[in-house]
Each structure stands twice: as structure tokens, then as C-alpha cells.
């Protein structure tokens, strides 16, 4: 199926090269405090190795890691030196969970990682398809690896959908479920949705939860409307008939 298309990100030729050499790939992301967090996970036998980066954005770099049992997990490292620093404040300010966050860069980035972890846990416990959160420490989040054979599944914008109507309806159901538990993703787009295959069917998996806000946030409805509009615009191009206002009313009707 199309969802089995693997992301174009390349794996290094040797996955067993020394940790120090592997980590050079991430450049400034892995400063001394972040390295100490990763060393702590290594020494604590939470992970056996940090393999290589599988995605990189303004806010974070995600690595594949291997556990002592030989299983793969994802390690998301939020960058202390990020160009998205100012952008983050609009999602944190107004969230009752983070009323006392300092505006300095490093405390804010740590809270952003905490926010991602809290949102993931809330969504996962509600049954929304997303990576299962595992550990949080400082600016590092360990979570379920969404992929097959050690490679991540493709993002929604990277594949040709075999059943776009089904995927769209699944996503709208997920957004409605999130709303019912008082959460809005806040940045839902084809770049934040992976396509997993379960029981022979494609299933959207929502990733990147740092922007997620509770309904108490003063801009929650605005973010919800934007999420629905962005998803509708994408699926209209896939031939799905959808109206954002109709979909929004379905979500708001509990």
C-alpha cells in the first residue's frame, strides 16, 4: 500500500559507528547539557544507542534510537538555539498548565518539551493515534517509533493516498475526540501526520504536539479552526468533498 512508502531520509551506511561520530550529524542541537541527558539514558539502560536523525525542523531534531531489547524508539531533542523561540510563547502563554514559565530561552524550551509530553500523554490515553510517550527529561522526549523495519513511515504529504476519504474522516474523528477531552493540536497539517498501516489499512498518526493547547487557552478556537481548514484544503486536492464550516460544527457538537 502507498503508506508503506518510506521517507526519503537516508540512513548512514554504517549504523554501528561510534556514538560521538553519529551525534555530529545534529550539530549544535547536542550541546553539553543535552548530551548529559542522553548519556543518562544510555547509562540507565533506557537506550543502547542513538542511531541517526530521522527528521529535523526549526524546533527539534528526532533521532531513531535502539533499546537494550533491540527495539526502536524515537528521541526528540528540542533545540535550545532555535529560530522558533518567539513563536513558542503564543502557545504557552494562556495555557493554565504553564502559568509560571520563565520567558528566558532555556526554561521556555524545557517547558515546550514538557508540553509536548503532556499533550502526547493526554491524546494517547484518549485513544487518538499518536506516538506513545515514554520518558521526559529536560529538553528530550522519548516516544514510540512510528515506522516499520527501523524506518519511519512517510508523512501524509509524501504519499499518494489509496483511500483519501477514509483518511480524512479518520482525522476529523480524531480532532473531534481531542476536542472532547479539551485539547486542540494547534498545528495540524500534512507535515505533522504520518501514515501507518494496521491490519492492511492506512491509518493517520498525528505527531508534533508542542503547539497543542487546552480549550481554556484564549486562542484555542482560532487554532482549531485553522487545523480544520488546513486539513480540508489538503484533502480537497485529493478529491475529497469537504466544507470546513460543516466539519467544524460536527466537532463542536458534543
PDB file of C-alpha atoms in Angstrom:
ATOM      1  CA  UNK A   1       0.000   0.000   0.000  1.00  0.00           C
ATOM      2  CA  UNK A   2       1.067   3.574  -0.522  1.00  0.00           C
ATOM      3  CA  UNK A   3       1.526   4.192   3.189  1.00  0.00           C
ATOM      4  CA  UNK A   4       4.396   1.733   3.144  1.00  0.00           C
ATOM      5  CA  UNK A   5       6.452   4.137   1.081  1.00  0.00           C
ATOM      6  CA  UNK A   6       9.457   5.017   3.160  1.00  0.00           C
ATOM      7  CA  UNK A   7      10.539   8.581   3.816  1.00  0.00           C
ATOM      8  CA  UNK A   8      13.328   9.763   1.531  1.00  0.00           C
ATOM      9  CA  UNK A   9      15.575  10.445   4.503  1.00  0.00           C
ATOM     10  CA  UNK A  10      18.736   8.381   4.055  1.00  0.00           C
ATOM     11  CA  UNK A  11      20.266   6.124   6.644  1.00  0.00           C
ATOM     12  CA  UNK A  12      24.031   6.231   7.093  1.00  0.00           C
ATOM     13  CA  UNK A  13      25.962   3.355   5.545  1.00  0.00           C
ATOM     14  CA  UNK A  14      27.084   2.136   8.963  1.00  0.00           C
ATOM     15  CA  UNK A  15      24.619   2.230  11.834  1.00  0.00           C
ATOM     16  CA  UNK A  16      27.188   0.986  14.335  1.00  0.00           C
ATOM     17  CA  UNK A  17      29.695   3.817  14.098  1.00  0.00           C
ATOM     18  CA  UNK A  18      30.764   5.374  17.422  1.00  0.00           C
ATOM     19  CA  UNK A  19      28.211   7.483  19.278  1.00  0.00           C
ATOM     20  CA  UNK A  20      30.358  10.608  19.078  1.00  0.00           C
ATOM     21  CA  UNK A  21      30.547  10.363  15.287  1.00  0.00           C
ATOM     22  CA  UNK A  22      26.808   9.710  14.944  1.00  0.00           C
ATOM     23  CA  UNK A  23      25.911  12.696  17.068  1.00  0.00           C
ATOM     24  CA  UNK A  24      27.973  15.101  14.947  1.00  0.00           C
ATOM     25  CA  UNK A  25      25.139  14.976  12.414  1.00  0.00           C
ATOM     26  CA  UNK A  26      22.951  17.091  14.682  1.00  0.00           C
ATOM     27  CA  UNK A  27      25.482  19.895  15.115  1.00  0.00           C
ATOM     28  CA  UNK A  28      24.534  22.496  17.702  1.00  0.00           C
ATOM     29  CA  UNK A  29      21.442  20.601  18.828  1.00  0.00           C
ATOM     30  CA  UNK A  30      23.503  18.361  21.067  1.00  0.00           C
ATOM     31  CA  UNK A  31      25.137  20.789  23.471  1.00  0.00           C
ATOM     32  CA  UNK A  32      26.720  19.540  26.704  1.00  0.00           C
ATOM     33  CA  UNK A  33      23.520  19.556  28.825  1.00  0.00           C
ATOM     34  CA  UNK A  34      21.629  17.631  26.130  1.00  0.00           C
ATOM     35  CA  UNK A  35      24.476  15.152  25.755  1.00  0.00           C
ATOM     36  CA  UNK A  36      24.384  14.568  29.512  1.00  0.00           C
ATOM     37  CA  UNK A  37      20.659  13.750  29.291  1.00  0.00           C
ATOM     38  CA  UNK A  38      21.342  11.224  26.515  1.00  0.00           C
ATOM     39  CA  UNK A  39      24.292   9.751  28.428  1.00  0.00           C
ATOM     40  CA  UNK A  40      21.960   9.360  31.407  1.00  0.00           C
ATOM     41  CA  UNK A  41      19.535   7.354  29.283  1.00  0.00           C
ATOM     42  CA  UNK A  42      22.444   5.258  27.987  1.00  0.00           C
ATOM     43  CA  UNK A  43      23.878   4.621  31.431  1.00  0.00           C
ATOM     44  CA  UNK A  44      20.416   3.854  32.774  1.00  0.00           C
ATOM     45  CA  UNK A  45      20.000   1.260  30.017  1.00  0.00           C
ATOM     46  CA  UNK A  46      16.885   3.001  28.747  1.00  0.00           C
ATOM     47  CA  UNK A  47      18.529   3.108  25.326  1.00  0.00           C
ATOM     48  CA  UNK A  48      21.507   1.204  23.962  1.00  0.00           C
ATOM     49  CA  UNK A  49      22.365   3.567  21.127  1.00  0.00           C
ATOM     50  CA  UNK A  50      21.324   6.786  19.406  1.00  0.00           C
ATOM     51  CA  UNK A  51      21.373   5.738  15.771  1.00  0.00           C
ATOM     52  CA  UNK A  52      20.841   8.711  13.448  1.00  0.00           C
ATOM     53  CA  UNK A  53      18.486  11.644  12.803  1.00  0.00           C
ATOM     54  CA  UNK A  54      15.209  10.805  11.055  1.00  0.00           C
ATOM     55  CA  UNK A  55      13.760  14.324  10.897  1.00  0.00           C
ATOM     56  CA  UNK A  56      14.788  17.884  11.617  1.00  0.00           C
ATOM     57  CA  UNK A  57      12.799  21.090  11.991  1.00  0.00           C
ATOM     58  CA  UNK A  58      13.054  24.560  13.471  1.00  0.00           C
ATOM     59  CA  UNK A  59      12.180  23.366  16.961  1.00  0.00           C
ATOM     60  CA  UNK A  60      13.692  19.908  17.243  1.00  0.00           C
ATOM     61  CA  UNK A  61      15.620  17.013  15.777  1.00  0.00           C
ATOM     62  CA  UNK A  62      14.219  13.485  16.047  1.00  0.00           C
ATOM     63  CA  UNK A  63      16.625  10.546  16.255  1.00  0.00           C
ATOM     64  CA  UNK A  64      15.998   6.865  15.963  1.00  0.00           C
ATOM     65  CA  UNK A  65      17.383   5.027  18.979  1.00  0.00           C
ATOM     66  CA  UNK A  66      17.694   1.348  19.877  1.00  0.00           C
ATOM     67  CA  UNK A  67      16.784  -0.101  23.268  1.00  0.00           C
ATOM     68  CA  UNK A  68      18.717  -2.881  25.035  1.00  0.00           C
ATOM     69  CA  UNK A  69      15.978  -5.271  23.816  1.00  0.00           C
ATOM     70  CA  UNK A  70      16.723  -4.279  20.214  1.00  0.00           C
ATOM     71  CA  UNK A  71      13.510  -2.300  19.776  1.00  0.00           C
ATOM     72  CA  UNK A  72      13.406   1.104  18.088  1.00  0.00           C
ATOM     73  CA  UNK A  73      12.162   4.273  19.766  1.00  0.00           C
ATOM     74  CA  UNK A  74      12.207   7.938  18.783  1.00  0.00           C
ATOM     75  CA  UNK A  75      14.277  10.503  20.686  1.00  0.00           C
ATOM     76  CA  UNK A  76      13.063  14.053  20.175  1.00  0.00           C
ATOM     77  CA  UNK A  77      15.610  16.712  21.138  1.00  0.00           C
ATOM     78  CA  UNK A  78      14.290  20.261  21.331  1.00  0.00           C
ATOM     79  CA  UNK A  79      16.833  22.840  20.262  1.00  0.00           C
ATOM     80  CA  UNK A  80      17.909  25.456  22.775  1.00  0.00           C
ATOM     81  CA  UNK A  81      19.180  27.555  19.877  1.00  0.00           C
ATOM     82  CA  UNK A  82      16.036  27.674  17.766  1.00  0.00           C
ATOM     83  CA  UNK A  83      14.623  30.300  15.449  1.00  0.00           C
ATOM     84  CA  UNK A  84      11.129  29.290  16.639  1.00  0.00           C
ATOM     85  CA  UNK A  85      11.750  30.641  20.167  1.00  0.00           C
ATOM     86  CA  UNK A  86       9.439  33.669  19.872  1.00  0.00           C
ATOM     87  CA  UNK A  87       6.794  31.619  18.066  1.00  0.00           C
ATOM     88  CA  UNK A  88       6.509  29.254  21.049  1.00  0.00           C
ATOM     89  CA  UNK A  89       5.299  31.855  23.522  1.00  0.00           C
ATOM     90  CA  UNK A  90       1.891  32.316  21.832  1.00  0.00           C
ATOM     91  CA  UNK A  91       1.065  28.667  22.518  1.00  0.00           C
ATOM     92  CA  UNK A  92       2.371  28.589  26.091  1.00  0.00           C
ATOM     93  CA  UNK A  93       1.028  31.934  27.307  1.00  0.00           C
ATOM     94  CA  UNK A  94      -2.621  31.367  28.210  1.00  0.00           C
ATOM     95  CA  UNK A  95      -2.200  27.642  28.870  1.00  0.00           C
ATOM     96  CA  UNK A  96      -3.182  27.114  32.539  1.00  0.00           C
ATOM     97  CA  UNK A  97      -0.664  24.284  32.846  1.00  0.00           C
ATOM     98  CA  UNK A  98       2.241  26.669  32.253  1.00  0.00           C
ATOM     99  CA  UNK A  99       1.345  29.849  34.108  1.00  0.00           C
ATOM    100  CA  UNK A 100       4.738  30.306  35.729  1.00  0.00           C
ATOM    101  CA  UNK A 101       7.016  29.700  32.756  1.00  0.00           C
ATOM    102  CA  UNK A 102      10.048  31.966  32.596  1.00  0.00           C
ATOM    103  CA  UNK A 103      10.491  33.849  29.342  1.00  0.00           C
ATOM    104  CA  UNK A 104      14.210  33.038  29.124  1.00  0.00           C
ATOM    105  CA  UNK A 105      15.151  30.738  26.265  1.00  0.00           C
ATOM    106  CA  UNK A 106      16.277  27.592  28.091  1.00  0.00           C
ATOM    107  CA  UNK A 107      13.425  27.422  30.636  1.00  0.00           C
ATOM    108  CA  UNK A 108      10.921  28.017  27.830  1.00  0.00           C
ATOM    109  CA  UNK A 109      12.389  25.234  25.657  1.00  0.00           C
ATOM    110  CA  UNK A 110      12.272  22.811  28.598  1.00  0.00           C
ATOM    111  CA  UNK A 111       8.634  23.717  29.181  1.00  0.00           C
ATOM    112  CA  UNK A 112       7.943  23.232  25.476  1.00  0.00           C
ATOM    113  CA  UNK A 113       9.309  19.685  25.745  1.00  0.00           C
ATOM    114  CA  UNK A 114       7.142  19.173  28.828  1.00  0.00           C
ATOM    115  CA  UNK A 115       4.143  20.476  26.884  1.00  0.00           C
ATOM    116  CA  UNK A 116       4.785  18.037  24.033  1.00  0.00           C
ATOM    117  CA  UNK A 117       4.993  15.169  26.526  1.00  0.00           C
ATOM    118  CA  UNK A 118       1.821  16.214  28.386  1.00  0.00           C
ATOM    119  CA  UNK A 119      -0.159  16.632  25.158  1.00  0.00           C
ATOM    120  CA  UNK A 120       1.054  13.287  23.811  1.00  0.00           C
ATOM    121  CA  UNK A 121       0.062  11.518  27.017  1.00  0.00           C
ATOM    122  CA  UNK A 122      -3.392  13.141  27.064  1.00  0.00           C
ATOM    123  CA  UNK A 123      -4.019  12.264  23.411  1.00  0.00           C
ATOM    124  CA  UNK A 124      -2.617   8.731  23.675  1.00  0.00           C
ATOM    125  CA  UNK A 125      -4.669   7.905  26.766  1.00  0.00           C
ATOM    126  CA  UNK A 126      -7.784   9.088  24.914  1.00  0.00           C
ATOM    127  CA  UNK A 127      -7.076   6.666  22.071  1.00  0.00           C
ATOM    128  CA  UNK A 128      -6.013   9.235  19.486  1.00  0.00           C
ATOM    129  CA  UNK A 129      -3.429   7.683  17.103  1.00  0.00           C
ATOM    130  CA  UNK A 130      -0.123   9.284  18.110  1.00  0.00           C
ATOM    131  CA  UNK A 131       3.298   8.132  19.345  1.00  0.00           C
ATOM    132  CA  UNK A 132       3.146   6.703  22.854  1.00  0.00           C
ATOM    133  CA  UNK A 133       5.157   8.988  25.188  1.00  0.00           C
ATOM    134  CA  UNK A 134       7.783   7.167  27.270  1.00  0.00           C
ATOM    135  CA  UNK A 135      10.198   9.466  29.093  1.00  0.00           C
ATOM    136  CA  UNK A 136      10.784  13.187  29.540  1.00  0.00           C
ATOM    137  CA  UNK A 137      13.934  14.819  30.805  1.00  0.00           C
ATOM    138  CA  UNK A 138      14.903  18.457  30.302  1.00  0.00           C
ATOM    139  CA  UNK A 139      14.592  19.124  26.543  1.00  0.00           C
ATOM    140  CA  UNK A 140      14.445  15.457  25.489  1.00  0.00           C
ATOM    141  CA  UNK A 141      11.324  13.330  24.943  1.00  0.00           C
ATOM    142  CA  UNK A 142      11.445   9.577  24.332  1.00  0.00           C
ATOM    143  CA  UNK A 143       8.471   8.166  22.456  1.00  0.00           C
ATOM    144  CA  UNK A 144       7.225   5.316  20.307  1.00  0.00           C
ATOM    145  CA  UNK A 145       8.911   4.932  16.924  1.00  0.00           C
ATOM    146  CA  UNK A 146       6.286   5.125  14.176  1.00  0.00           C
ATOM    147  CA  UNK A 147       7.640   3.015  11.362  1.00  0.00           C
ATOM    148  CA  UNK A 148       8.485  -0.445  10.090  1.00  0.00           C
ATOM    149  CA  UNK A 149      11.779  -2.279   9.806  1.00  0.00           C
ATOM    150  CA  UNK A 150      13.591   0.549  11.554  1.00  0.00           C
ATOM    151  CA  UNK A 151      12.447   3.173   9.067  1.00  0.00           C
ATOM    152  CA  UNK A 152       9.796   5.804   9.732  1.00  0.00           C
ATOM    153  CA  UNK A 153       6.521   5.770   7.876  1.00  0.00           C
ATOM    154  CA  UNK A 154       6.062   8.543   5.348  1.00  0.00           C
ATOM    155  CA  UNK A 155       4.353  11.830   6.078  1.00  0.00           C
ATOM    156  CA  UNK A 156       0.932  12.434   4.602  1.00  0.00           C
ATOM    157  CA  UNK A 157       2.317  14.894   2.044  1.00  0.00           C
ATOM    158  CA  UNK A 158       4.854  12.317   0.807  1.00  0.00           C
ATOM    159  CA  UNK A 159       2.474   9.612  -0.429  1.00  0.00           C
ATOM    160  CA  UNK A 160      -0.307   9.032  -2.918  1.00  0.00           C
ATOM    161  CA  UNK A 161      -3.340   8.079  -0.843  1.00  0.00           C
ATOM    162  CA  UNK A 162      -5.282   4.990  -1.852  1.00  0.00           C
ATOM    163  CA  UNK A 163      -8.302   5.918   0.297  1.00  0.00           C
ATOM    164  CA  UNK A 164      -8.244   9.687   0.908  1.00  0.00           C
ATOM    165  CA  UNK A 165     -11.892   9.852   2.047  1.00  0.00           C
ATOM    166  CA  UNK A 166     -11.240   7.245   4.749  1.00  0.00           C
ATOM    167  CA  UNK A 167      -8.104   9.037   5.952  1.00  0.00           C
ATOM    168  CA  UNK A 168      -9.907  12.387   6.053  1.00  0.00           C
ATOM    169  CA  UNK A 169     -12.827  11.002   8.049  1.00  0.00           C
ATOM    170  CA  UNK A 170     -10.416   9.339  10.449  1.00  0.00           C
ATOM    171  CA  UNK A 171      -8.605  12.618  11.021  1.00  0.00           C
ATOM    172  CA  UNK A 172     -11.806  14.547  11.627  1.00  0.00           C
ATOM    173  CA  UNK A 173     -12.875  11.894  14.135  1.00  0.00           C
ATOM    174  CA  UNK A 174      -9.510  12.304  15.879  1.00  0.00           C
ATOM    175  CA  UNK A 175      -9.863  16.097  16.003  1.00  0.00           C
ATOM    176  CA  UNK A 176     -13.357  15.688  17.476  1.00  0.00           C
ATOM    177  CA  UNK A 177     -12.052  13.246  20.084  1.00  0.00           C
ATOM    178  CA  UNK A 178      -9.308  15.691  21.016  1.00  0.00           C
ATOM    179  CA  UNK A 179     -11.870  18.451  21.410  1.00  0.00           C
ATOM    180  CA  UNK A 180     -13.989  16.199  23.627  1.00  0.00           C
ATOM    181  CA  UNK A 181     -11.065  15.812  26.049  1.00  0.00           C
ATOM    182  CA  UNK A 182     -10.320  19.531  25.957  1.00  0.00           C
ATOM    183  CA  UNK A 183      -7.314  19.575  23.619  1.00  0.00           C
ATOM    184  CA  UNK A 184      -6.535  21.221  20.274  1.00  0.00           C
ATOM    185  CA  UNK A 185      -3.464  20.128  18.291  1.00  0.00           C
ATOM    186  CA  UNK A 186      -2.804  23.669  17.067  1.00  0.00           C
ATOM    187  CA  UNK A 187      -0.576  22.852  14.091  1.00  0.00           C
ATOM    188  CA  UNK A 188      -2.305  20.052  12.221  1.00  0.00           C
ATOM    189  CA  UNK A 189      -1.075  19.714   8.639  1.00  0.00           C
ATOM    190  CA  UNK A 190       0.143  17.059   6.141  1.00  0.00           C
ATOM    191  CA  UNK A 191       3.626  17.663   7.586  1.00  0.00           C
ATOM    192  CA  UNK A 192       2.513  16.613  11.089  1.00  0.00           C
ATOM    193  CA  UNK A 193       0.652  13.453  10.122  1.00  0.00           C
ATOM    194  CA  UNK A 194       2.297  10.104   9.375  1.00  0.00           C
ATOM    195  CA  UNK A 195       0.579   7.247   7.598  1.00  0.00           C
ATOM    196  CA  UNK A 196       0.775   3.909   9.385  1.00  0.00           C
ATOM    197  CA  UNK A 197      -0.520   0.571   8.121  1.00  0.00           C
ATOM    198  CA  UNK A 198      -2.518  -1.595  10.533  1.00  0.00           C
ATOM    199  CA  UNK A 199      -4.431  -4.703   9.534  1.00  0.00           C
ATOM    200  CA  UNK A 200      -3.859  -3.829   5.898  1.00  0.00           C
ATOM    201  CA  UNK A 201      -5.403  -0.360   6.184  1.00  0.00           C
ATOM    202  CA  UNK A 202      -3.840   3.094   6.188  1.00  0.00           C
ATOM    203  CA  UNK A 203      -4.164   4.995   9.445  1.00  0.00           C
ATOM    204  CA  UNK A 204      -3.142   8.608  10.112  1.00  0.00           C
ATOM    205  CA  UNK A 205      -0.889   9.122  13.121  1.00  0.00           C
ATOM    206  CA  UNK A 206      -0.649  12.665  14.462  1.00  0.00           C
ATOM    207  CA  UNK A 207       2.809  13.883  15.530  1.00  0.00           C
ATOM    208  CA  UNK A 208       4.435  17.121  16.779  1.00  0.00           C
ATOM    209  CA  UNK A 209       2.321  18.093  19.784  1.00  0.00           C
ATOM    210  CA  UNK A 210       4.261  21.025  21.229  1.00  0.00           C
ATOM    211  CA  UNK A 211       1.725  23.556  19.929  1.00  0.00           C
ATOM    212  CA  UNK A 212      -1.242  21.733  21.460  1.00  0.00           C
ATOM    213  CA  UNK A 213      -3.388  23.832  23.804  1.00  0.00           C
ATOM    214  CA  UNK A 214      -6.229  23.207  26.214  1.00  0.00           C
ATOM    215  CA  UNK A 215      -9.642  24.671  25.414  1.00  0.00           C
ATOM    216  CA  UNK A 216      -9.047  27.212  28.201  1.00  0.00           C
ATOM    217  CA  UNK A 217      -6.383  28.836  26.040  1.00  0.00           C
ATOM    218  CA  UNK A 218      -7.741  32.160  24.701  1.00  0.00           C
ATOM    219  CA  UNK A 219      -6.846  31.222  21.109  1.00  0.00           C
ATOM    220  CA  UNK A 220      -7.975  27.588  21.225  1.00  0.00           C
ATOM    221  CA  UNK A 221     -10.951  28.076  18.879  1.00  0.00           C
ATOM    222  CA  UNK A 222      -8.781  30.009  16.433  1.00  0.00           C
ATOM    223  CA  UNK A 223      -6.225  27.185  16.398  1.00  0.00           C
ATOM    224  CA  UNK A 224      -8.987  24.583  15.977  1.00  0.00           C
ATOM    225  CA  UNK A 225     -10.445  26.452  13.009  1.00  0.00           C
ATOM    226  CA  UNK A 226      -7.007  26.656  11.431  1.00  0.00           C
ATOM    227  CA  UNK A 227      -6.403  22.915  11.944  1.00  0.00           C
ATOM    228  CA  UNK A 228      -9.695  22.035  10.244  1.00  0.00           C
ATOM    229  CA  UNK A 229      -9.118  24.496   7.404  1.00  0.00           C
ATOM    230  CA  UNK A 230      -5.600  23.196   6.701  1.00  0.00           C
ATOM    231  CA  UNK A 231      -6.714  19.562   6.631  1.00  0.00           C
ATOM    232  CA  UNK A 232      -9.717  20.356   4.426  1.00  0.00           C
ATOM    233  CA  UNK A 233      -7.575  22.287   1.963  1.00  0.00           C
ATOM    234  CA  UNK A 234      -5.200  19.351   1.612  1.00  0.00           C
ATOM    235  CA  UNK A 235      -7.913  16.749   1.120  1.00  0.00           C
ATOM    236  CA  UNK A 236      -9.848  18.846  -1.368  1.00  0.00           C
ATOM    237  CA  UNK A 237      -6.781  18.489  -3.585  1.00  0.00           C
ATOM    238  CA  UNK A 238      -7.110  14.714  -3.129  1.00  0.00           C
ATOM    239  CA  UNK A 239     -10.661  14.797  -4.483  1.00  0.00           C
ATOM    240  CA  UNK A 240     -12.466  14.709  -1.132  1.00  0.00           C
ATOM    241  CA  UNK A 241     -15.560  16.895  -0.875  1.00  0.00           C
ATOM    242  CA  UNK A 242     -15.403  18.769   2.411  1.00  0.00           C
ATOM    243  CA  UNK A 243     -16.559  22.043   3.861  1.00  0.00           C
ATOM    244  CA  UNK A 244     -14.554  23.394   6.781  1.00  0.00           C
ATOM    245  CA  UNK A 245     -17.522  25.081   8.463  1.00  0.00           C
ATOM    246  CA  UNK A 246     -19.568  21.876   8.302  1.00  0.00           C
ATOM    247  CA  UNK A 247     -16.673  19.866   9.702  1.00  0.00           C
ATOM    248  CA  UNK A 248     -16.087  22.429  12.432  1.00  0.00           C
ATOM    249  CA  UNK A 249     -19.720  22.275  13.536  1.00  0.00           C
ATOM    250  CA  UNK A 250     -19.513  18.474  13.717  1.00  0.00           C
ATOM    251  CA  UNK A 251     -16.520  18.787  16.005  1.00  0.00           C
ATOM    252  CA  UNK A 252     -18.081  21.431  18.242  1.00  0.00           C
ATOM    253  CA  UNK A 253     -21.330  19.463  18.576  1.00  0.00           C
ATOM    254  CA  UNK A 254     -20.728  17.153  21.528  1.00  0.00           C
TER     255      UNK A 254
END
